C-alpha positions in Angstrom: -24.0 15.7 -3.3 -24.9 12.0 -3.0 -25.4 9.6 -0.2 -26.0 5.8 -0.2 -26.6 3.2 2.5 -24.2 0.3 2.8 -25.0 -3.2 4.0 -23.3 -2.8 7.3 -21.3 -0.5 9.7 -19.1 1.6 7.3 -15.5 2.2 8.4 -13.3 2.6 5.3 -13.4 4.2 1.9 -10.8 4.5 -0.8 -10.7 6.1 -4.3 -8.7 4.2 -6.8 -5.4 6.0 -7.7 -5.0 4.2 -11.1 -5.8 6.8 -13.7 -7.8 4.5 -15.9 -9.9 3.6 -12.9 -10.1 7.0 -11.2 -13.9 6.6 -11.3 -13.8 3.6 -9.0 -14.5 3.9 -5.2 -14.3 1.0 -2.7 -16.0 1.1 0.7 -15.8 -1.5 3.5 -17.9 -2.5 6.5 -17.5 -4.3 9.8 -20.3 -5.9 11.8 -20.0 -7.8 15.1 -22.6 -10.5 15.4 -23.0 -11.2 19.1 -22.6 -14.8 20.4 -25.6 -16.9 21.2 -25.9 -20.2 23.1 -25.9 -21.9 19.7 -23.0 -20.0 18.0 -19.9 -18.0 18.9 -19.5 -14.3 18.1 -18.7 -13.6 14.4 -17.2 -10.6 12.7 -18.7 -10.1 9.2 -18.3 -7.4 6.6 -18.2 -6.5 2.9 -16.3 -4.6 0.3 -18.4 -2.6 -2.1 -17.3 -1.2 -5.4 -18.9 2.0 -6.7 -18.6 3.9 -9.9 -18.5 7.7 -9.5 -20.6 9.2 -12.2 -19.7 12.8 -12.8 -22.5 14.2 -14.9 -24.7 16.1 -14.3 -23.9 16.0 -10.6 -21.5 13.5 -9.0 -23.3 10.4 -7.8 -22.6 6.8 -6.8 -23.6 3.6 -8.6 -23.0 0.3 -6.9 -21.4 -2.2 -9.3 -20.1 -5.0 -7.1 -20.1 -6.2 -3.5 -18.1 -9.0 -1.9 -19.1 -10.6 1.4 -16.2 -11.2 3.7 -15.0 -11.2 7.2 -15.2 -7.8 9.1 -13.0 -5.3 7.4 -10.9 -2.7 9.3 -9.0 -1.2 6.4 -8.6 -1.2 2.6 -5.9 0.3 0.4 -5.4 0.4 -3.4 -2.0 -0.4 -4.7 0.1 2.6 -5.8 -0.2 3.2 -9.6 3.6 3.1 -10.1 3.6 -0.6 -9.2 1.4 -1.9 -12.0 -1.3 -0.9 -14.5 -3.9 -3.1 -12.8 -6.0 -1.8 -9.9 -5.4 -4.0 -6.9 -7.1 -3.6 -3.5 -5.7 -4.9 -0.2 -8.1 -5.8 2.6 -7.2 -6.0 6.3 -9.6 -8.5 7.8 -10.9 -9.1 11.4 -10.0 -12.8 10.8 -6.3 -12.0 10.6 -6.3 -12.5 6.9 -4.9 -10.1 4.2 -6.9 -10.4 1.1 -6.2 -9.1 -2.5 -8.8 -8.2 -5.1 -8.2 -7.2 -8.7 -10.5 -4.8 -10.5 -11.7 -6.5 -13.6 -12.0 -4.1 -16.6 -14.3 -6.3 -18.6 -16.9 -6.8 -15.9 -16.2 -3.8 -13.6 -16.0 -6.1 -10.6 -13.6 -7.2 -7.9 -12.1 -10.6 -8.1 -10.2 -12.1 -5.1 -7.0 -13.6 -6.4 -5.0 -14.4 -3.3 -5.1 -14.2 0.5 -2.8 -14.9 3.5 -3.5 -15.6 7.2 -1.0 -13.0 8.5 -1.8 -13.6 12.2 -3.8 -16.5 13.6 -4.3 -14.9 17.0 -5.3 -11.3 16.2 -7.2 -9.1 13.8 -5.6 -7.1 11.0 -6.3 -3.5 11.8 -4.6 -1.5 9.0 -2.7 -2.1 5.8 -0.3 0.0 3.7 1.7 -0.5 0.5 5.4 0.3 0.3 5.7 3.2 -2.1 9.2 2.2 -3.1 8.3 -1.3 -4.2 8.4 -2.4 -7.9 5.9 -3.9 -10.2 7.5 -7.4 -9.8 7.9 -7.4 -6.0 5.5 -5.5 -3.7 5.6 -5.1 0.1 2.9 -4.3 2.6 2.8 -3.5 6.3 0.0 -4.8 8.4 -0.9 -3.8 12.0 -2.7 -6.1 14.5 -5.0 -6.1 17.5 -2.3 -7.7 19.7 0.1 -4.9 19.1 2.3 -6.6 16.5 3.3 -5.5 13.1 3.9 -7.7 10.0 5.6 -7.3 6.7 4.1 -9.2 3.8 5.6 -9.5 0.3 3.7 -10.1 -2.9 5.2 -11.6 -6.1 3.5 -13.1 -9.1 0.2 -12.8 -7.4 1.2 -14.7 -4.2 1.5 -13.4 -0.7 4.2 -14.4 1.8 4.8 -13.4 5.4 8.3 -12.0 5.7 8.6 -11.1 9.4 6.6 -9.9 12.4 7.5 -8.0 15.5 6.0 -6.7 18.8 5.5 -3.0 18.5 2.9 -1.9 21.0 1.5 -3.0 24.3 -2.1 -2.8 23.1 -3.8 -2.6 19.7 -1.5 -1.3 16.9 -4.2 0.8 15.2 -2.0 1.9 12.3 1.2 1.2 10.4 2.4 3.2 7.3 5.5 3.8 5.3 7.3 7.1 5.1 6.8 8.6 1.6 10.3 9.9 1.3 12.7 7.7 3.4 13.0 4.1 2.1 12.7 1.5 4.8 11.1 3.7 7.4 7.7 2.6 8.9 5.6 4.5 11.4 3.2 2.8 13.8 0.7 4.1 16.4 -1.1 2.2 19.1 -3.6 2.2 21.9 -0.7 2.5 24.3 -0.6 6.2 23.1 2.8 5.6 21.5 4.0 6.9 18.1 7.0 4.8 16.8 9.4 4.7 13.9 11.0 1.5 12.6 14.0 1.1 10.3 13.3 -2.1 8.3 17.0 -2.3 7.3 18.0 -2.8 10.9 17.0 -5.0 13.8 13.4 -4.6 14.8 14.0 -5.4 18.5 13.6 -1.7 19.2 12.3 1.3 17.2 14.3 4.2 15.8 12.2 6.4 18.1 9.3 5.8 20.5 7.3 8.9 21.5 5.2 8.0 24.6 4.5 11.4 26.0 2.9 13.6 23.2 -0.4 11.8 22.8 -2.8 11.7 25.7 -4.7 8.7 24.3 -4.3 6.1 21.7 -2.7 6.9 18.3 -5.3 6.0 15.6 -3.6 7.1 12.4 -0.2 8.2 10.9 0.2 9.8 7.5 3.5 10.8 5.8 3.0 13.7 3.4 3.9 12.6 -0.1 4.2 16.2 -1.4 6.0 17.7 1.6 9.2 16.1 2.7 9.8 15.5 6.5 6.2 16.3 7.4 4.1 13.6 9.1 0.6 13.9 10.7 -0.8 11.8 13.5 -4.4 11.6 14.8 -5.4 10.4 18.2 -8.4 9.5 20.4 -7.4 12.7 22.4 -9.1 14.7 19.6 -6.0 16.3 18.3 -4.2 16.4 15.0 -0.4 16.7 15.4 2.2 17.7 12.8 5.7 16.3 13.1 9.0 17.3 11.7 10.9 14.1 11.1 14.2 15.5 9.7 15.9 13.9 12.7 14.4 10.5 12.4 15.6 9.4 15.8 13.9 12.4 17.5 10.9 13.9 15.6 9.2 16.8 17.2 5.6 18.1 17.1 5.3 21.4 15.3 1.6 21.9 15.7 -1.3 20.5 17.8 -4.8 21.2 16.4 -8.0 20.3 18.4 -10.7 18.8 16.1 -13.4 18.1 18.6 -13.5 14.3 18.2 -11.1 11.4 18.1 -9.1 11.6 14.9 -9.5 8.2 13.4 -8.4 8.8 9.8 -6.2 11.4 8.0 -5.6 11.8 4.3 -3.3 14.3 2.6 -4.8 16.3 -0.3 -3.7 14.8 -3.7 -2.2 18.1 -5.1 -2.2 20.7 -2.3 0.6 19.7 0.1 -0.7 22.0 2.9 -4.2 20.5 3.3 -5.6 17.2 4.7 -9.0 15.8 5.6 -9.7 14.2 8.9 -12.4 11.8 10.1 -13.2 13.0 13.6 -15.5 10.3 15.0 -18.1 12.1 17.1 -17.3 15.5 15.4 -17.8 14.6 11.8 -15.2 15.4 9.1 -12.9 18.4 8.8 -10.6 19.8 6.1 -7.5 21.3 7.7 -4.9 23.7 6.4 -1.5 23.1 7.9 0.8 25.4 5.8 1.7 28.6 7.7 2.6 30.3 4.4 -1.0 30.3 3.2 -3.3 33.2 4.0 -5.8 30.9 5.8 -3.1 30.0 8.3 -3.2 26.7 10.3 -6.6 25.3 11.3 -10.0 24.0 10.2 -11.1 25.6 6.9 -14.3 23.4 6.3 -16.4 21.0 8.3 -18.8 18.4 7.0 -21.4 17.2 9.6 -24.1 15.6 7.4 -23.4 12.1 8.9 -25.4 10.9 11.8 -22.9 8.5 13.4 -19.2 8.0 14.1 -17.0 9.4 11.3 -14.5 6.7 10.3 -13.6 6.5 6.7 -12.6 9.4 4.3 -10.6 9.9 1.1 -10.0 12.4 -1.7 -10.7 11.6 -5.4 -7.5 11.3 -7.4 -8.2 13.4 -10.5 -5.6 16.0 -9.8 -8.3 18.6 -9.1 -7.7 21.6 -6.8 -11.2 21.0 -5.3 -11.5 17.2 -5.5 -14.4 15.1 -4.4 -14.4 13.7 -0.9 -15.9 10.3 0.0 -16.8 9.8 3.7 -18.5 7.0 5.6 -19.9 6.7 9.1 -20.4 3.6 11.3 -23.7 2.9 12.9 -25.9 4.5 10.2 -24.1 2.6 7.4 -23.7 5.8 5.4 -21.4 6.6 2.5 -21.4 10.2 1.3 -19.9 12.0 -1.7 -19.2 15.8 -1.4 -17.2 18.6 -2.9 -14.3 19.9 -0.8 
């Protein structure tokens, strides 16, 4: 429906979940500038803010762009934690950065940042869905395999604690949408772990090291369907997990998607549907509810991108057929299409 070129390698895209800003879309880039005899290697990036214009056909209009370090992940704050639209950025420089969407100028303003890790890159970020408007919490994963918890109060960030979770890159960390204090992580060591933040973090509640044949790239708890968690892996498979026994989750389905599953997002109103960014195989919408007539499997593919499929998200307008924003890496492309 619309396609634009970003100013670098595109790897993350997020629709704003705040109702008054549901037209806002953020996209991020990551560029590695190789070292020369005169200068060391640098990781550069940007965060772009777009307005989604609905009529007559949905299209994108760039309204702001911030140059920054290379960006691996971005995530808007949940709407139940404040009326303002706040965007978190996980940077390649180990810094967690916060932007506020300014209503008067329709722009992003950086209001705080924190060097979460001085020896590794920030690879992913997620907001605690149970936090309050006065005290928020985020979980950040790092390239050295560690995980950090960061709190934000009165516009200031503070590192609460960090722990070693994986032997290689911790590609993802996310909160369970139903169980307070439970965090899931996935790493390049092919392990899928659960951590109880109310207990000691010396060891996880569970550590599954056998199910994934390659690194675990993403984990997503279903906010509309209790006890259902999805994981994506470089082994090109989407797995669904039953986590009713938190100490021993088990995989209920394994769906091949033809490419490494880098990103997964659950549909905003249909609990049995998610969208996947499948690297070399484009994007796929997958039905995972056995009670539906379509069964379990891919129901739609989007292969209009010409490079690695990395970032994807649904619009948050409570539509049964929401818009999808997707981005791909080396061609710097951001697309908007109807699911």
